[in-house]
Amino acid sequence: MRTADGYKTRQRAVIESILKDNSDIHMTVDDIAAKLISIGENVGRTTVYRTLEKLVNEGKVRKYTAEKNDSACFQYLTNTGHCHEHFHLKCVDCGKLLHLDCQKISELASHIASDHGFTLNAGRTVLYGVCEKCRLKG
């Protein structure tokens, strides 16, 4: 099947499927490679990187980088552009990503902008902690 940027290969379909099935978490290239191996798919890391970049450019996948030297994380976007409008919470135990549509955090962002002259980028702001499920386990 041909797409605007080339062919939609079976490898691309499998990678996209993995991301869709795990859209509630950020996945690194290593995570995706491990999933591919676990389902018996022989897809090279270069193909994974290229596919991810294409999906990012198409707006289907979001790329996150916390720090300069950290591995990039990727997340399938279920609603195109939706993740640019709110903040995120990420569980450091299970990796789950929670979308935070909350008036209080929006008020905090407004306060930071008006009182400190700094505008937060909601789409790139991730707060790290432990989700309720992991907290109750431990």
XYZ file of C-alpha atoms in Angstrom:
138
model
C 0.000 0.000 0.000
C 1.366 3.417 -0.938
C 1.122 6.417 1.407
C 1.983 10.075 0.820
C 5.560 9.512 2.033
C 6.141 6.084 0.514
C 4.973 2.543 1.115
C 3.141 1.321 4.163
C 5.151 -1.764 4.951
C 4.189 -4.664 7.177
C 6.945 -3.595 9.593
C 5.436 -0.118 9.819
C 1.991 -1.599 10.459
C 3.362 -3.771 13.276
C 5.240 -0.867 14.884
C 2.174 1.368 14.613
C 0.034 -1.399 16.129
C 2.408 -1.749 19.094
C 2.226 1.982 19.706
C -1.591 2.001 19.428
C -1.900 -0.921 21.838
C 0.299 0.945 24.337
C -0.999 4.477 23.775
C -1.308 5.083 27.519
C 2.470 4.919 28.023
C 5.628 6.398 26.532
C 7.733 3.821 24.732
C 11.420 4.020 23.902
C 12.974 2.406 20.841
C 14.239 -0.329 23.203
C 10.679 -0.941 24.456
C 9.392 -1.231 20.890
C 12.283 -3.502 19.875
C 11.575 -5.772 22.868
C 7.886 -5.994 21.911
C 8.847 -6.826 18.324
C 11.130 -9.631 19.510
C 8.452 -10.958 21.889
C 5.992 -11.359 19.000
C 8.586 -12.905 16.699
C 9.050 -9.925 14.388
C 12.519 -9.412 12.943
C 12.646 -5.635 12.492
C 15.935 -3.755 12.675
C 16.428 -0.778 14.961
C 17.096 1.465 11.964
C 13.660 0.588 10.602
C 12.119 1.334 14.002
C 13.824 4.758 14.122
C 12.803 5.618 10.545
C 9.237 4.487 11.101
C 8.938 6.483 14.315
C 10.237 9.634 12.642
C 7.709 9.202 9.808
C 4.882 8.700 12.292
C 6.004 11.787 14.238
C 6.127 13.851 11.021
C 2.625 12.634 10.118
C 1.344 13.725 13.525
C 0.341 10.195 14.558
C 3.027 9.807 17.213
C 4.385 12.237 19.757
C 8.082 12.329 20.598
C 9.115 13.254 24.137
C 12.604 13.996 25.380
C 12.977 14.888 29.038
C 16.649 15.779 29.032
C 19.285 16.180 26.333
C 20.971 12.829 26.977
C 17.824 10.819 27.775
C 16.370 8.344 25.315
C 13.461 9.712 23.364
C 10.041 8.317 24.205
C 7.169 7.946 21.792
C 3.422 7.816 22.266
C 0.641 7.130 19.787
C -1.806 10.038 19.662
C -5.399 8.942 19.791
C -6.667 12.482 19.142
C -4.350 14.420 16.832
C -3.061 17.535 18.550
C -4.897 16.814 21.808
C -1.675 16.284 23.779
C -0.512 19.819 23.031
C -3.375 21.222 25.084
C -2.793 19.645 28.484
C -0.139 18.496 30.913
C 0.878 14.901 31.603
C 1.628 12.760 34.629
C 4.018 9.833 34.176
C 4.349 6.961 36.616
C 8.008 6.186 37.264
C 7.117 2.616 38.297
C 4.904 1.307 35.469
C 5.469 4.003 32.821
C 1.772 4.818 32.463
C 1.052 8.254 31.043
C -1.951 10.144 32.375
C -3.446 13.114 30.570
C -4.101 15.917 33.028
C -7.023 18.123 32.035
C -7.264 20.043 35.291
C -8.326 23.595 36.021
C -5.914 23.859 38.988
C -2.842 23.055 36.865
C -4.071 25.513 34.238
C -4.341 28.146 36.985
C -0.765 27.324 38.033
C 0.407 27.750 34.429
C -1.390 31.112 34.266
C 0.219 32.174 37.542
C 3.669 31.229 36.273
C 3.066 33.217 33.086
C 1.669 36.342 34.745
C 3.803 36.482 37.897
C 7.050 35.006 36.631
C 7.015 35.851 32.928
C 7.466 32.236 31.903
C 5.125 30.329 29.621
C 4.891 26.578 30.111
C 4.628 24.351 27.070
C 1.728 22.086 28.066
C 2.520 19.568 25.355
C 6.053 19.074 26.658
C 5.363 19.309 30.371
C 5.428 15.967 32.160
C 5.225 15.626 35.932
C 6.798 12.430 37.269
C 5.550 10.456 40.251
C 3.755 7.233 41.163
C 0.262 6.408 39.911
C -2.476 5.292 42.283
C -2.300 1.643 41.193
C 1.468 1.423 41.811
C 1.174 3.365 45.069
C -1.440 0.907 46.347
C 0.755 -2.060 45.312
C 3.789 -0.782 47.172
